[in-house]
Amino acid sequence: MSEVLDLLNEESRQRYLDRACKDGYAVLPDLEALKNRVREKERKAIMDGQREEVSAADAEPNHSAANGAISTSVGTGIERNTSDKTRLLADEDSEDSGRTSGSDTDDDNLAVDDDDDYRSTHSKAVVSMRSKRSMAAESQQMSRQMRFAYWFCFAVVFGAGVSCIVLLILASPTCNTNNSDNGEQLAWWQRNIIYQVYPRSLQDSNNDGIGDLRGISSRVDYLRDLGIRTVWLSPMFESPMVDFGYDISNYTNVDPIFGNLTDFDELIRALHDRGMQLLLDFVPNHTSDKHAWFTESSSSGSNPKRDWYIWQDAASDGGPPNNWQSLFGGSAWQYDNRTQQYYFHQFTKEQPDLNYRNPHVRAAMEDVLRFWLRRGVDGFRVDAIAFLLEDAEFRNETCTLNGSVSVACHEWNTMNHSYTFAQPGFHAIVRSFREVLDSSEFFNATHPKFMVGEMYAPELEDVLELYGNASSPECHFPFNFLLIGLQASDWTGRKIGNVVGQWLNATSKDQWPNWVLGNHDNKRVASRLSASLARTANFLLLTLPGTPTTYYGEEIGMIDGNVTWNETVDPSALNTGDISLSRDPERTPMQWDNSSNSGFTSAGVDTWLPVASTYTEVNVAAQLAQPRSMLQLYKRLAQIRSSEPALQHSSYRLIHATDALLAYAREYTSTTDGSGSTNNQYLVVLNFASTASKAVSLTGSGLAGYQSTGHVQLSASLSTNVSLALNLSAFDMPAGEAYLVKLTPS
Ligand code: GLC
């Protein structure tokens, strides 16, 4: 009994659920077996208890022996009920026994009146004095009681088992194996837009020209009003800032440039108070060379932490151990004079790679996750996830030019990364990170912790493997970089339609989609495309199925700043000498208003990167005042997205794709009212061309079940009245325009 009831105990329920999450619901039949085992035990216990009850009742009419037979330790309602009922039963037994005794002989009465004495000296004699009739009656009585007790307990056990199954099923959508569009219920990470904050660049609160945590806290209301509910912070941990925070020297503290842990706690409180979530950037592949682990590791060849990083002897010519290249230019091997070996670094030489073949490394990084989860973070973006392992044999990579290793490959981009990228075994590491998030310490059925991975790979299927599967989940989703990777010329209706279909067709219903338009490593969308097409692109982003990610400033259409070579600080440009590789332009300060330094910091302060010259016009204050600004459009899109089930859920149907136009339907049928008649169906039409499309007709293309007149709820230009009737068999689409049209079933 207690085993089944234990399932209702939080810890056991969690354990069971964890197992269900891990091993899949195939474990559910175990519950049936458990129930049977318990039923058997219960039956035995009842029999024993009944025997005790009978003898005790004979002797002690008002004392319940059943309490001892069915032990209770967990205070659940069911248990309390069972216990009370059993006690009742025992009381009935006692009364029955008493009645039987009372209606029988004087000796029986004597036995009741003088019961201590009776118990101690005469029990056998009294039993032998009972008449055959009363013995038979008693035994009949007993078996009736036993049958009743048996069925009663069976019902309770069965009820408890069913409740457990129901509980497990109810909990299963939040069991993190489930990434699907689960009918009515979507998780927070499915519903919300992710807004990426580059902490150096959002808001400076102390006039040092660098953004900080207090600055971010002061802009939380802005983000909430924008319609943002999930904020992802690029790294704000202690760092020498060679790669601006992606080189971490202490994973469990805030860099003084950004503030301190108290500022962090205030930021997370400010977000949570407003119903918002915080994601941190988890950088597991490499540390800073100033991290204490590396200091130890590089102190001698025999240091216990030596193996925490990847050390190799020089090649026979004294050069690097093999031809592996760094993403940021040059060999991926750095010679260490003191210990006379090379260490490996995928990125800058100040970012030595950790050795995940050493289990202590993984354990230490899992502790990093726990540290921040205990501080209340809601999830992580996992940096450079596919770089975690390298070939154990350190084999040379081949050149993409002719597949040979004899041709010198001097650039990361011209090599096949067969031995340094997505190596066998890396998914197991990702899974172990996920297990920390799903572990009982952090499990919360209504608010699961979330994980998204960063992986740019030539093959989409390699990226999609990061979803894991139901029994071994990895990321809730890997970032979808298909849109961010497109050239301006690719932004045609047809191509975008293909790209959208590429992700959606390659994923199953359980693999929640997502879309990324910008980030700190890529040119801003308004620079990649154009200011006007950036509006159309954001319209697309916020009306596609799945979680959208917006990079700070893109809601106002910020373009890349002009950063001269002298002002350039990005190591990927400095190390290669190639300014075109610089990521500084997309990291310039947020443009809040038209005051000097754009409201990012006080006038006269030297900002870490120059404020883009466009700030006088492209800024938040100006756009709040303009009814048709990009910012107003973004807010409207975010607001309508959050309130319309059709835009929240994942259905998508391609209606029309030409060079200029893309049209798709977003349809949602309520699964709760069962009627299937919920009028929550939209059509999105986007014109990516710089010319208008005249007399567009969509009625012949998949809109058969709808009336030929739709109602425009929102247009990219914000020039169209809400609810403007649109004749779907002949309408004009101005250049760059986009419509969100409400459809009415015919
Ligand atoms: C990721 C980050 C990038 C960083 C690199 C090394 O790709 O997005 O900014 O430089 O990892 O950590």
Tab-separated table of N, CA, C and O and ligand atoms in Angstrom, residues 243 246 283 286 328 347 351 381 383-384 454 456 520-521 583 587, ligand 1:
chain	number	residue	atom	x	y	z
A	243	ASP	N	37.151	37.932	-25.720
A	243	ASP	CA	36.030	37.693	-26.639
A	243	ASP	C	34.745	38.250	-26.012
A	243	ASP	O	33.672	37.680	-26.149
A	246	TYR	N	32.789	35.828	-23.748
A	246	TYR	CA	32.773	34.409	-24.124
A	246	TYR	C	34.093	33.730	-23.744
A	246	TYR	O	34.368	32.597	-24.145
A	283	VAL	N	28.616	28.717	-21.514
A	283	VAL	CA	29.747	28.566	-22.441
A	283	VAL	C	30.595	27.373	-21.980
A	283	VAL	O	31.569	27.530	-21.250
A	286	HIS	N	34.878	26.125	-23.693
A	286	HIS	CA	36.203	26.667	-23.376
A	286	HIS	C	36.095	27.630	-22.207
A	286	HIS	O	35.032	28.193	-21.953
A	328	PHE	N	38.975	31.647	-35.269
A	328	PHE	CA	39.350	33.060	-35.263
A	328	PHE	C	40.729	33.286	-35.886
A	328	PHE	O	41.397	34.264	-35.619
A	347	PHE	N	38.685	28.713	-30.537
A	347	PHE	CA	38.488	30.152	-30.784
A	347	PHE	C	39.825	30.868	-30.534
A	347	PHE	O	40.834	30.409	-31.041
A	351	GLN	N	41.206	31.320	-25.192
A	351	GLN	CA	40.016	30.514	-24.884
A	351	GLN	C	40.342	29.017	-25.023
A	351	GLN	O	39.859	28.347	-25.944
A	381	ARG	N	21.090	29.359	-23.022
A	381	ARG	CA	21.480	29.221	-24.418
A	381	ARG	C	22.875	28.601	-24.331
A	381	ARG	O	23.750	29.093	-23.611
A	383	ASP	N	26.353	27.750	-25.737
A	383	ASP	CA	27.269	28.304	-26.725
A	383	ASP	C	28.097	27.202	-27.399
A	383	ASP	O	28.534	26.254	-26.744
A	384	ALA	N	28.326	27.371	-28.681
A	384	ALA	CA	29.285	26.541	-29.432
A	384	ALA	C	29.145	25.051	-29.095
A	384	ALA	O	30.137	24.349	-28.877
A	454	GLU	N	23.358	26.462	-29.676
A	454	GLU	CA	23.875	27.190	-30.845
A	454	GLU	C	24.726	26.249	-31.682
A	454	GLU	O	25.753	25.760	-31.233
A	456	TYR	N	25.864	26.043	-35.875
A	456	TYR	CA	25.798	26.348	-37.306
A	456	TYR	C	26.400	25.134	-38.008
A	456	TYR	O	27.565	24.810	-37.776
A	520	HIS	N	24.429	38.482	-32.169
A	520	HIS	CA	25.658	39.253	-31.992
A	520	HIS	C	26.791	38.781	-32.886
A	520	HIS	O	27.882	39.344	-32.824
A	521	ASP	N	26.578	37.733	-33.659
A	521	ASP	CA	27.634	37.213	-34.536
A	521	ASP	C	27.343	37.479	-36.012
A	521	ASP	O	28.117	37.046	-36.865
A	583	ARG	N	32.621	41.608	-35.864
A	583	ARG	CA	31.236	41.558	-35.371
A	583	ARG	C	30.895	42.818	-34.575
A	583	ARG	O	29.813	42.924	-34.002
A	587	ARG	N	27.158	45.200	-32.783
A	587	ARG	CA	27.148	45.229	-31.316
A	587	ARG	C	27.162	46.656	-30.769
A	587	ARG	O	27.432	46.864	-29.585
B	1	GLC	C1	29.728	31.523	-29.980
B	1	GLC	C2	29.377	32.951	-29.688
B	1	GLC	C3	30.443	33.847	-30.204
B	1	GLC	C4	31.728	33.514	-29.506
B	1	GLC	C5	32.057	32.046	-29.698
B	1	GLC	C6	33.147	31.619	-28.797
B	1	GLC	O1	29.720	31.258	-31.316
B	1	GLC	O2	28.146	33.247	-30.247
B	1	GLC	O3	30.131	35.194	-30.008
B	1	GLC	O4	32.761	34.302	-30.003
B	1	GLC	O5	30.973	31.222	-29.400
B	1	GLC	O6	32.687	31.559	-27.498
